[in-house]
Short mmCIF file of C-alpha atoms in Angstrom, two decimals:
data_model
loop_
_atom_site.label_atom_id
_atom_site.label_comp_id
_atom_site.label_asym_id
_atom_site.label_seq_id
_atom_site.Cartn_x
_atom_site.Cartn_y
_atom_site.Cartn_z
CA MET A 1 0.02 -0.01 0.03
CA THR A 2 1.26 3.47 -0.90
CA ASP A 3 1.19 6.11 1.83
CA THR A 4 1.12 9.87 1.04
CA ILE A 5 3.47 11.70 3.21
CA ALA A 6 2.95 15.43 3.49
CA ALA A 7 5.95 17.67 3.48
CA SER A 8 5.42 18.77 7.03
CA ALA A 9 3.82 21.83 8.49
CA ASP A 10 7.15 23.71 7.54
CA ALA A 11 7.63 22.27 4.14
CA SER A 12 6.56 24.30 1.20
CA SER A 13 3.80 23.24 -1.04
CA THR A 14 2.50 24.84 -4.24
CA PRO A 15 -1.01 24.42 -5.59
CA ASP A 16 0.29 23.11 -9.04
CA ALA A 17 3.07 20.81 -7.45
CA THR A 18 3.05 17.30 -8.72
CA THR A 19 4.14 14.32 -6.70
CA ARG A 20 6.82 11.97 -6.76
CA GLU A 21 6.83 8.28 -5.87
CA ILE A 22 9.47 7.15 -3.36
CA ILE A 23 10.84 3.70 -4.16
CA ASP A 24 12.17 0.99 -1.74
CA PRO A 25 15.35 0.08 -3.61
CA ALA A 26 15.15 -3.43 -2.05
CA THR A 27 11.99 -4.34 -3.87
CA GLY A 28 11.42 -1.56 -6.54
CA ALA A 29 7.93 -0.92 -4.93
CA VAL A 30 6.60 2.43 -4.21
CA ILE A 31 6.44 3.17 -0.43
CA ALA A 32 5.27 6.85 -0.32
CA THR A 33 4.48 9.93 -2.43
CA VAL A 34 5.67 13.43 -1.70
CA PRO A 35 5.14 16.84 -3.45
CA GLU A 36 7.39 17.40 -6.36
CA GLU A 37 8.44 21.11 -5.75
CA GLY A 38 10.27 23.40 -8.08
CA ALA A 39 11.33 26.93 -8.10
CA ASP A 40 7.97 28.12 -6.72
CA GLY A 41 8.20 25.78 -3.70
CA VAL A 42 11.80 26.94 -3.02
CA ASP A 43 10.76 30.72 -3.18
CA ALA A 44 7.87 29.93 -0.75
CA ALA A 45 10.24 28.19 1.67
CA VAL A 46 12.88 30.95 1.50
CA ALA A 47 10.27 33.52 2.15
CA LYS A 48 8.90 31.88 5.09
CA ALA A 49 12.51 31.37 6.53
CA ARG A 50 13.31 34.92 5.87
CA ALA A 51 10.16 36.08 7.66
CA ALA A 52 11.04 33.73 10.62
CA PHE A 53 14.58 35.29 10.61
CA GLU A 54 13.60 38.96 10.47
CA GLY A 55 10.50 38.91 12.67
CA GLY A 56 10.57 35.63 14.46
CA PRO A 57 11.94 34.93 17.98
CA TRP A 58 14.68 32.44 17.00
CA PRO A 59 17.79 34.82 16.02
CA ALA A 60 17.10 36.99 19.10
CA LEU A 61 16.48 34.04 21.51
CA PRO A 62 19.10 34.04 24.21
CA ARG A 63 21.96 31.75 23.51
CA SER A 64 21.24 29.53 26.57
CA ALA A 65 17.62 29.10 25.44
CA ARG A 66 18.83 28.13 21.99
CA ALA A 67 21.32 25.51 23.56
CA ARG A 68 18.62 24.14 25.79
CA LEU A 69 16.30 23.58 22.76
CA LEU A 70 19.09 21.81 20.79
CA LEU A 71 19.51 19.45 23.71
CA ARG A 72 15.84 18.86 23.82
CA ILE A 73 15.85 18.12 20.05
CA ALA A 74 18.63 15.46 20.66
CA ASP A 75 16.63 13.85 23.33
CA ALA A 76 13.58 13.91 21.04
CA ILE A 77 15.51 12.24 18.20
CA GLU A 78 16.72 9.53 20.52
CA ASN A 79 13.25 8.73 21.70
CA ASP A 80 12.04 8.54 18.15
CA SER A 81 15.09 6.59 16.89
CA GLU A 82 13.45 3.18 16.16
CA ARG A 83 11.00 4.80 13.70
CA LEU A 84 13.94 6.74 12.10
CA TYR A 85 16.11 3.67 11.79
CA THR A 86 13.32 1.69 9.99
CA LEU A 87 12.27 4.56 7.82
CA GLU A 88 15.77 5.28 6.34
CA ALA A 89 16.60 1.70 5.89
CA HIS A 90 13.45 1.31 3.93
CA ASN A 91 14.11 4.47 1.97
CA ASN A 92 17.74 4.05 0.97
CA GLY A 93 18.28 0.27 1.31
CA ARG A 94 20.93 0.37 3.74
CA PRO A 95 20.78 -2.59 6.26
CA ILE A 96 19.04 -1.97 9.57
CA THR A 97 22.02 -2.94 11.56
CA GLU A 98 24.21 -0.28 9.70
CA THR A 99 21.40 2.30 9.84
CA ARG A 100 21.02 1.88 13.58
CA ALA A 101 24.70 2.18 14.19
CA GLN A 102 24.83 5.34 12.22
CA LEU A 103 21.72 7.09 13.04
CA SER A 104 22.26 6.46 16.85
CA ARG A 105 24.87 9.03 16.56
CA VAL A 106 22.77 11.83 15.12
CA PRO A 107 21.81 13.37 18.57
CA GLU A 108 25.59 13.81 19.13
CA TRP A 109 25.66 16.66 16.65
CA PHE A 110 23.04 18.56 18.20
CA ARG A 111 24.50 18.21 21.69
CA TYR A 112 27.99 19.11 20.27
CA ASN A 113 26.81 22.43 18.69
CA ALA A 114 24.72 23.19 21.74
CA GLY A 115 27.90 22.79 23.78
CA LEU A 116 29.84 25.03 21.42
CA LEU A 117 27.18 27.66 21.62
CA ALA A 118 26.92 27.67 25.37
CA ALA A 119 30.81 27.75 25.68
CA GLN A 120 31.47 30.16 23.02
CA ARG A 121 33.87 33.05 23.99
CA LEU A 122 34.16 36.16 21.74
CA ALA A 123 37.41 38.02 21.21
CA VAL A 124 38.48 41.20 22.74
CA LEU A 125 41.19 42.43 20.46
CA PRO A 126 44.53 44.34 21.62
CA GLY A 127 45.31 47.65 20.07
CA ASP A 128 47.13 50.82 20.85
CA GLY A 129 45.56 53.76 22.58
CA PRO A 130 42.41 54.30 24.65
CA TYR A 131 40.29 51.84 22.60
CA LEU A 132 38.28 48.65 23.43
CA THR A 133 37.93 46.48 20.51
CA TYR A 134 35.67 43.54 20.61
CA GLN A 135 33.85 41.16 18.42
CA GLN A 136 30.24 39.84 17.98
CA ARG A 137 29.20 36.73 15.97
CA LEU A 138 25.77 37.07 14.27
CA PRO A 139 23.60 34.62 12.31
CA LEU A 140 23.92 34.70 8.45
CA GLY A 141 20.14 34.54 7.75
CA VAL A 142 18.52 31.99 5.63
CA CYS A 143 20.82 28.87 5.01
CA GLY A 144 20.25 26.27 2.42
CA ILE A 145 21.12 22.51 2.89
CA ILE A 146 21.22 20.09 0.06
CA THR A 147 21.62 16.51 1.34
CA PRO A 148 22.43 13.24 -0.65
CA PHE A 149 20.50 9.95 -0.75
CA ASN A 150 23.19 7.74 0.96
CA HIS A 151 23.41 9.24 4.47
CA PRO A 152 20.34 11.57 4.42
CA LEU A 153 19.79 12.16 8.13
CA LEU A 154 23.34 12.12 9.39
CA ILE A 155 24.58 14.66 6.78
CA LEU A 156 21.55 16.79 7.48
CA ALA A 157 22.27 16.79 11.31
CA ARG A 158 25.79 17.70 10.69
CA SER A 159 25.06 21.10 9.21
CA LEU A 160 21.47 21.67 10.48
CA SER A 161 22.54 21.65 14.22
CA ALA A 162 25.39 24.12 13.52
CA ALA A 163 23.12 26.38 11.57
CA LEU A 164 20.47 26.41 14.15
CA ALA A 165 22.87 26.82 17.12
CA ASN A 166 23.98 30.17 15.39
CA GLY A 167 20.37 31.43 15.09
CA ASN A 168 19.89 30.94 11.43
CA THR A 169 16.71 29.77 9.61
CA VAL A 170 17.11 26.89 7.22
CA VAL A 171 15.62 25.55 4.12
CA VAL A 172 16.53 21.96 3.38
CA LYS A 173 16.26 20.19 -0.05
CA PRO A 174 16.84 16.45 0.54
CA SER A 175 17.64 14.06 -2.23
CA GLU A 176 14.58 13.53 -4.30
CA MET A 177 15.05 9.72 -3.71
CA THR A 178 15.36 9.79 0.03
CA PRO A 179 13.32 12.49 1.75
CA LEU A 180 11.38 10.51 4.33
CA THR A 181 13.66 10.87 7.41
CA THR A 182 14.12 14.52 6.61
CA LEU A 183 10.50 15.01 6.64
CA ALA A 184 10.15 12.85 9.89
CA LEU A 185 13.03 15.01 11.47
CA ALA A 186 11.21 18.23 10.69
CA GLU A 187 8.21 16.97 12.63
CA ILE A 188 10.45 15.98 15.55
CA LEU A 189 11.95 19.42 15.74
CA ALA A 190 8.51 21.10 15.51
CA ASP A 191 7.30 18.99 18.28
CA ALA A 192 10.25 19.79 20.36
CA GLY A 193 9.50 23.52 20.25
CA LEU A 194 11.45 24.88 17.32
CA PRO A 195 9.58 27.96 16.14
CA ASP A 196 7.46 27.91 13.01
CA GLY A 197 9.42 28.74 9.89
CA VAL A 198 12.80 28.15 11.33
CA LEU A 199 13.11 24.73 9.41
CA ASN A 200 11.59 24.40 6.11
CA VAL A 201 11.65 21.34 3.86
CA VAL A 202 11.33 21.32 0.01
CA THR A 203 10.95 17.95 -1.65
CA GLY A 204 11.87 18.08 -5.21
CA GLY A 205 14.59 17.33 -7.80
CA ARG A 206 17.17 19.33 -9.64
CA PRO A 207 15.06 22.46 -10.41
CA ALA A 208 14.55 22.86 -6.68
CA GLY A 209 18.22 22.49 -5.72
CA GLU A 210 19.35 24.88 -8.59
CA ARG A 211 16.78 27.50 -7.37
CA LEU A 212 17.97 27.13 -3.78
CA THR A 213 21.59 27.81 -4.74
CA ARG A 214 20.76 30.67 -6.75
CA HIS A 215 18.18 32.47 -4.47
CA PRO A 216 19.27 35.92 -3.65
CA ASP A 217 17.91 35.69 -0.01
CA VAL A 218 19.97 32.58 0.81
CA ALA A 219 23.16 33.42 2.61
CA LYS A 220 24.87 30.09 2.52
CA ILE A 221 24.57 26.83 0.91
CA THR A 222 25.78 23.54 2.29
CA LEU A 223 25.77 20.82 -0.37
CA THR A 224 26.79 17.22 -0.34
CA GLY A 225 26.70 15.59 -3.88
CA GLY A 226 28.59 15.23 -7.21
CA THR A 227 31.42 17.57 -8.40
CA GLU A 228 29.35 19.11 -11.13
CA ALA A 229 26.47 19.91 -8.65
CA GLY A 230 29.13 21.45 -6.38
CA ARG A 231 30.63 23.50 -9.15
CA ALA A 232 27.24 24.92 -10.21
CA ALA A 233 26.61 25.72 -6.41
CA ALA A 234 29.98 27.58 -6.28
CA LEU A 235 29.38 29.53 -9.21
CA ALA A 236 25.81 30.52 -8.25
CA THR A 237 26.76 31.56 -4.65
CA ALA A 238 29.91 33.43 -5.85
CA ALA A 239 27.67 35.74 -8.05
CA ARG A 240 26.09 37.16 -4.98
CA PHE A 241 28.94 36.57 -2.52
CA ALA A 242 27.15 34.04 -0.50
CA ARG A 243 29.13 31.38 1.28
CA VAL A 244 29.29 27.65 0.11
CA THR A 245 30.46 24.51 1.67
CA ALA A 246 30.57 21.61 -0.67
CA GLU A 247 31.51 17.96 0.15
CA LEU A 248 31.87 16.42 -3.29
CA GLY A 249 33.29 13.24 -4.96
CA GLY A 250 36.06 10.89 -3.78
CA LYS A 251 38.31 8.09 -4.89
CA THR A 252 39.68 6.98 -1.52
CA PRO A 253 43.02 5.40 -1.60
CA VAL A 254 43.86 2.80 1.10
CA VAL A 255 47.60 1.91 1.25
CA MET A 256 48.34 -1.65 2.77
CA PHE A 257 52.05 -2.13 3.68
CA ASP A 258 53.43 -5.61 3.92
CA ASP A 259 53.96 -5.55 7.66
CA VAL A 260 50.15 -5.95 8.27
CA ASP A 261 48.77 -9.48 8.32
CA PRO A 262 46.84 -9.84 4.93
CA GLY A 263 43.89 -11.36 6.76
CA ILE A 264 43.52 -8.37 9.07
CA ALA A 265 44.04 -6.05 6.23
CA ALA A 266 41.30 -7.77 4.26
CA GLU A 267 38.84 -7.28 7.30
CA GLY A 268 39.56 -3.64 7.29
CA ALA A 269 39.29 -3.33 3.59
CA ALA A 270 36.02 -4.97 3.40
CA PHE A 271 34.58 -2.52 5.99
CA ALA A 272 35.99 0.39 4.05
CA ALA A 273 34.73 -0.76 0.61
CA PHE A 274 31.53 -2.40 1.17
CA VAL A 275 29.79 -0.69 4.07
CA ALA A 276 26.69 1.28 2.73
CA ALA A 277 27.21 -0.85 -0.40
CA GLY A 278 30.10 1.34 -1.19
CA GLN A 279 27.71 4.36 -1.64
CA SER A 280 29.95 6.91 0.27
CA CYS A 281 32.22 9.43 -0.84
CA VAL A 282 34.97 8.18 1.53
CA ALA A 283 34.46 4.46 0.65
CA GLY A 284 37.62 2.57 0.24
CA SER A 285 37.92 2.18 -3.50
CA ARG A 286 41.61 2.01 -4.42
CA PHE A 287 43.50 -0.55 -2.33
CA LEU A 288 47.19 -0.03 -2.99
CA VAL A 289 48.90 -3.27 -1.69
CA GLN A 290 52.49 -3.80 -1.28
CA ARG A 291 53.74 -6.75 -3.27
CA GLY A 292 54.83 -8.80 -0.18
CA ILE A 293 51.25 -9.49 0.71
CA TYR A 294 49.54 -8.73 -2.47
CA GLU A 295 48.24 -12.16 -3.64
CA PRO A 296 47.23 -13.33 -0.02
CA PHE A 297 45.50 -9.97 0.46
CA VAL A 298 43.48 -10.46 -2.78
CA ASP A 299 42.53 -13.95 -1.81
CA ALA A 300 41.47 -12.85 1.67
CA LEU A 301 39.48 -9.91 0.44
CA ALA A 302 37.77 -11.91 -2.33
CA ALA A 303 36.78 -14.55 0.26
CA ARG A 304 35.34 -11.77 2.55
CA ALA A 305 33.32 -10.36 -0.35
CA ARG A 306 31.83 -13.73 -1.22
CA ALA A 307 30.79 -14.35 2.39
CA ILE A 308 28.82 -10.98 2.79
CA ARG A 309 25.27 -11.62 3.30
CA VAL A 310 23.41 -9.52 0.77
CA GLY A 311 19.55 -9.23 0.99
CA ASP A 312 16.69 -7.65 2.65
CA PRO A 313 17.85 -4.50 4.56
CA SER A 314 15.04 -4.87 7.24
CA LEU A 315 16.58 -8.23 8.60
CA PRO A 316 19.19 -7.98 11.21
CA GLU A 317 21.32 -10.68 9.63
CA THR A 318 21.64 -8.77 6.33
CA GLN A 319 25.18 -7.39 5.78
CA MET A 320 24.59 -5.43 2.55
CA GLY A 321 21.62 -4.00 0.75
CA PRO A 322 20.88 -2.75 -2.60
CA LEU A 323 22.12 0.31 -4.57
CA ILE A 324 19.74 3.28 -4.48
CA SER A 325 18.38 2.91 -8.03
CA ALA A 326 18.45 0.78 -11.23
CA ARG A 327 20.34 3.68 -12.89
CA GLN A 328 23.01 3.54 -10.28
CA ARG A 329 23.30 -0.09 -10.47
CA ASP A 330 23.62 -0.08 -14.34
CA LYS A 331 26.27 2.65 -14.05
CA VAL A 332 28.31 0.50 -11.62
CA LEU A 333 27.93 -2.58 -13.69
CA GLY A 334 29.25 -0.66 -16.63
CA LEU A 335 32.33 0.49 -14.82
CA ILE A 336 33.00 -3.05 -13.39
CA GLU A 337 33.09 -4.27 -17.15
CA THR A 338 35.78 -1.85 -18.07
CA GLY A 339 38.10 -3.60 -15.64
CA PRO A 340 38.52 -6.83 -17.52
CA ALA A 341 38.35 -4.86 -20.80
CA GLU A 342 41.35 -2.88 -19.78
CA GLY A 343 43.42 -5.94 -18.41
CA ALA A 344 42.19 -6.28 -14.79
CA ARG A 345 40.83 -9.53 -13.15
CA ILE A 346 37.34 -10.04 -11.44
CA ALA A 347 38.43 -11.75 -8.25
CA ALA A 348 34.97 -11.93 -6.67
CA GLY A 349 31.55 -10.74 -7.62
CA GLY A 350 30.86 -8.56 -10.66
CA GLY A 351 27.21 -9.33 -11.18
CA VAL A 352 23.68 -9.37 -9.77
CA PRO A 353 23.07 -11.86 -6.95
CA GLU A 354 20.24 -14.45 -7.05
CA LEU A 355 17.77 -13.44 -4.41
CA SER A 356 14.16 -14.21 -3.26
CA GLU A 357 11.40 -13.31 -5.61
CA ARG A 358 10.24 -10.46 -3.34
CA LEU A 359 13.75 -8.87 -3.78
CA ARG A 360 14.09 -9.49 -7.51
CA GLY A 361 12.79 -6.00 -8.41
CA GLY A 362 15.44 -4.39 -6.20
CA TYR A 363 18.78 -2.98 -7.20
CA PHE A 364 21.19 -5.45 -5.66
CA LEU A 365 24.96 -5.92 -6.81
CA GLU A 366 27.37 -8.43 -5.63
CA PRO A 367 30.33 -7.15 -3.52
CA THR A 368 32.93 -6.99 -6.19
CA VAL A 369 36.90 -7.16 -6.00
CA ILE A 370 38.72 -6.07 -9.18
CA ALA A 371 42.49 -7.29 -8.83
CA ASP A 372 45.63 -6.73 -10.96
CA ALA A 373 44.58 -3.09 -11.83
CA THR A 374 46.86 -0.20 -12.70
CA MET A 375 46.55 3.39 -12.07
CA GLU A 376 45.76 4.15 -15.66
CA MET A 377 42.50 2.06 -15.79
CA THR A 378 39.06 3.55 -15.54
CA VAL A 379 38.13 1.69 -12.41
CA ALA A 380 41.23 3.36 -10.64
CA GLN A 381 40.28 6.83 -11.62
CA GLU A 382 36.56 6.99 -11.79
CA GLU A 383 34.37 7.29 -8.78
CA ILE A 384 32.22 4.05 -8.89
CA PHE A 385 29.85 4.79 -5.83
CA GLY A 386 29.27 1.12 -5.30
CA PRO A 387 30.40 -2.07 -3.71
CA VAL A 388 33.58 -2.34 -5.80
CA ALA A 389 37.08 -2.65 -4.31
CA VAL A 390 39.89 -2.12 -6.78
CA VAL A 391 43.36 -3.59 -5.87
CA ILE A 392 46.66 -2.38 -7.25
CA PRO A 393 50.04 -3.40 -6.28
CA PHE A 394 53.01 -1.29 -5.16
CA ASP A 395 56.71 -1.62 -4.32
CA THR A 396 57.78 1.21 -2.28
CA GLU A 397 56.56 3.74 0.15
CA ALA A 398 57.49 6.57 -2.42
CA ASP A 399 55.44 4.61 -5.01
CA ALA A 400 52.41 4.17 -2.66
CA VAL A 401 52.38 8.00 -1.87
CA ALA A 402 52.67 9.00 -5.51
CA MET A 403 49.83 6.55 -6.53
CA ALA A 404 47.55 7.72 -3.71
CA ASN A 405 47.86 11.27 -4.83
CA GLU A 406 47.43 10.36 -8.70
CA ASN A 407 43.82 11.42 -8.80
CA ARG A 408 41.69 14.56 -9.06
CA TYR A 409 39.92 13.80 -5.75
CA GLY A 410 41.16 14.48 -2.25
CA LEU A 411 38.43 13.64 0.35
CA GLY A 412 39.69 10.69 2.37
CA ALA A 413 42.52 8.26 2.56
CA GLY A 414 43.70 5.26 4.58
CA VAL A 415 47.01 3.92 5.85
CA TRP A 416 47.44 0.35 7.22
CA THR A 417 50.90 -0.45 8.82
CA THR A 418 52.39 -1.48 12.15
CA ASP A 419 55.38 1.06 11.67
CA VAL A 420 54.29 4.13 13.68
CA ALA A 421 56.60 6.48 12.07
CA ARG A 422 55.78 5.43 8.54
CA ALA A 423 52.08 5.77 9.28
CA HIS A 424 52.54 9.45 10.38
CA ARG A 425 54.89 10.07 7.43
CA VAL A 426 52.67 8.59 4.82
CA ALA A 427 49.50 10.35 6.21
CA ALA A 428 51.36 13.68 6.14
CA ASN A 429 52.31 13.20 2.42
CA ILE A 430 48.91 12.04 1.16
CA VAL A 431 46.77 14.84 -0.23
CA ALA A 432 43.27 14.39 1.37
CA GLY A 433 41.04 16.22 3.92
CA MET A 434 40.98 13.13 6.10
CA VAL A 435 43.44 10.23 6.70
CA TRP A 436 42.53 7.09 8.77
CA ILE A 437 45.35 4.94 10.14
CA ASN A 438 44.39 1.19 10.67
CA ASP A 439 40.86 2.07 10.29
CA HIS A 440 38.25 3.77 8.28
CA HIS A 441 34.91 5.70 8.08
CA ARG A 442 35.44 6.93 11.58
CA LEU A 443 34.00 10.41 12.27
CA GLU A 444 32.99 12.57 15.34
CA PRO A 445 31.11 15.84 15.63
CA SER A 446 34.39 17.48 16.38
CA LEU A 447 36.12 16.16 13.29
CA PRO A 448 36.10 18.68 10.44
CA TRP A 449 34.72 16.76 7.36
CA GLY A 450 35.77 17.78 3.91
CA GLY A 451 38.37 17.52 1.01
CA VAL A 452 40.58 19.17 -1.28
CA LYS A 453 41.11 19.34 -5.04
CA LYS A 454 37.74 18.22 -6.73
CA SER A 455 36.31 16.80 -3.46
CA GLY A 456 35.21 20.27 -2.52
CA THR A 457 35.68 23.15 -0.37
CA GLY A 458 35.02 24.04 3.29
CA LYS A 459 34.30 21.89 6.20
CA ASP A 460 31.15 20.07 7.81
CA ALA A 461 31.33 19.52 11.60
CA GLY A 462 33.75 20.75 14.04
CA THR A 463 34.27 24.39 15.15
CA GLU A 464 35.13 25.20 11.63
CA SER A 465 31.41 24.36 10.58
CA PHE A 466 30.08 26.05 13.60
CA ASP A 467 31.83 29.41 13.02
CA ASP A 468 31.01 29.41 9.22
CA PHE A 469 27.28 29.69 10.15
CA SER A 470 27.95 33.23 11.52
CA TRP A 471 29.58 36.51 10.51
CA ILE A 472 31.88 38.59 12.70
CA LYS A 473 31.31 42.16 13.55
CA SER A 474 34.11 44.22 15.10
CA ILE A 475 33.23 47.00 17.45
CA VAL A 476 35.67 49.70 18.50
CA VAL A 477 34.92 51.89 21.66
CA ARG A 478 37.03 55.04 22.51
CA THR A 479 37.44 55.02 26.25
CA ALA A 480 39.62 58.27 26.72
CA ALA A 481 37.93 61.11 28.48
CA ASP A 482 39.01 63.66 26.14
CA HIS A 483 37.83 64.13 22.59
CA VAL A 484 39.53 64.00 19.19
CA ASP A 485 39.57 67.16 17.05
CA TRP A 486 41.60 66.22 13.99
CA TYR A 487 41.17 69.58 12.38
CA GLY A 488 42.09 71.60 15.62
CA ASP A 489 45.39 72.95 16.84
CA ALA A 490 46.42 69.60 18.68
CA ASP A 491 49.22 67.57 17.32
CA GLN A 492 47.60 64.57 15.75
CA ARG A 493 49.84 61.44 15.34
CA ARG A 494 47.33 58.89 14.25
CA LEU A 495 44.53 58.84 11.60
CA ASN A 496 41.93 57.37 13.82
#
């Protein structure tokens, strides 16, 4: 049965809006319908957010009161967590065990940014003469957040909590494929006491996203998506001198040195490559393996890939779910085919698994290991965004660093070694915004998240993100008892 899900009390809806069917990627069945908003819907949402910013209580609310509400929101999310886990797993196909592990951390971002707000200390600046100079931080205004399909709620919470803590109002445009937990979160925040108009959700596709990035009343855009979408957002915001944070593509190198047990290395590689069905910008996708352990590593990783339980995301025993859409699966299959065509070897997977009749309409793909690749191959250069691990041998540390950096992306990287000095040395020389040593995918609210090169600009999370949702005003106060008469007879030594 198909449910019709309204876009919440704070979501925009226009009289002529069409609707979009939301698909369960595990079955191909329609599970909901939502309004398909375009430019008119975005304009209405931005107008509501601007009115809430200019005339509502939120920006002027005492900092302690905003912090308390963010803490109340965190508690409310925890109290409704089982519904959110189930809804997101149903919507984007990520196994319920993975989804529970990820979304259980969402409240941390609201608590972290509430803490930053409560503990924020503003600068008093030194200067010569009888002057007191101090700073204020003020909210930007209306902020737009555009989120992807792969981690819709976590990525939203990362930016939303920082935007709200600073007193901004927000318009969110979730992926048109995975809006359901965003709509549910909007309801949770409203019930927790967030004032009307502070959070607005627009459900729609590219036209809605493009209008949001170009809207003259939007002071900052935070976007997680593809490189072309990020470039378009950067150009649109630059035209009006608005801010932009863009987390974009990745082709994460993971360097495996031969002092690591190949079985242990394969365990780490499987997690890096196949969690979230590889649909993550920091998924381990290029495994650079030193020749001393190359063959046993490939064998161990292939065995791990074949043992992963692919199936129904709602079952706790499932270890990998489907890709988000038929189009994405076809794209990944096409990229896999370039491997053997260019001289690589399929060591595991490479096709569509045989599953139950109920799941045959879903978008499943076998966990795949492509071995004997080289850096020139398509699979070594292109972001695949699916459960595909590409394995490439190397000889020396210098070779590994050069190969890791031989790509247009620079989001994440991994280094596996028992040599502490080498671990730090190699991590320092890899060009990436984040480097994990002997692990992968780890994140904290305090960890600035973002890349370099074509992986984007700016940071999500951490104090960097918190501060970027405000602007600084400097105030200079003359404290001397006398007055200044520049054009009088007194000897003036400074033009101030």
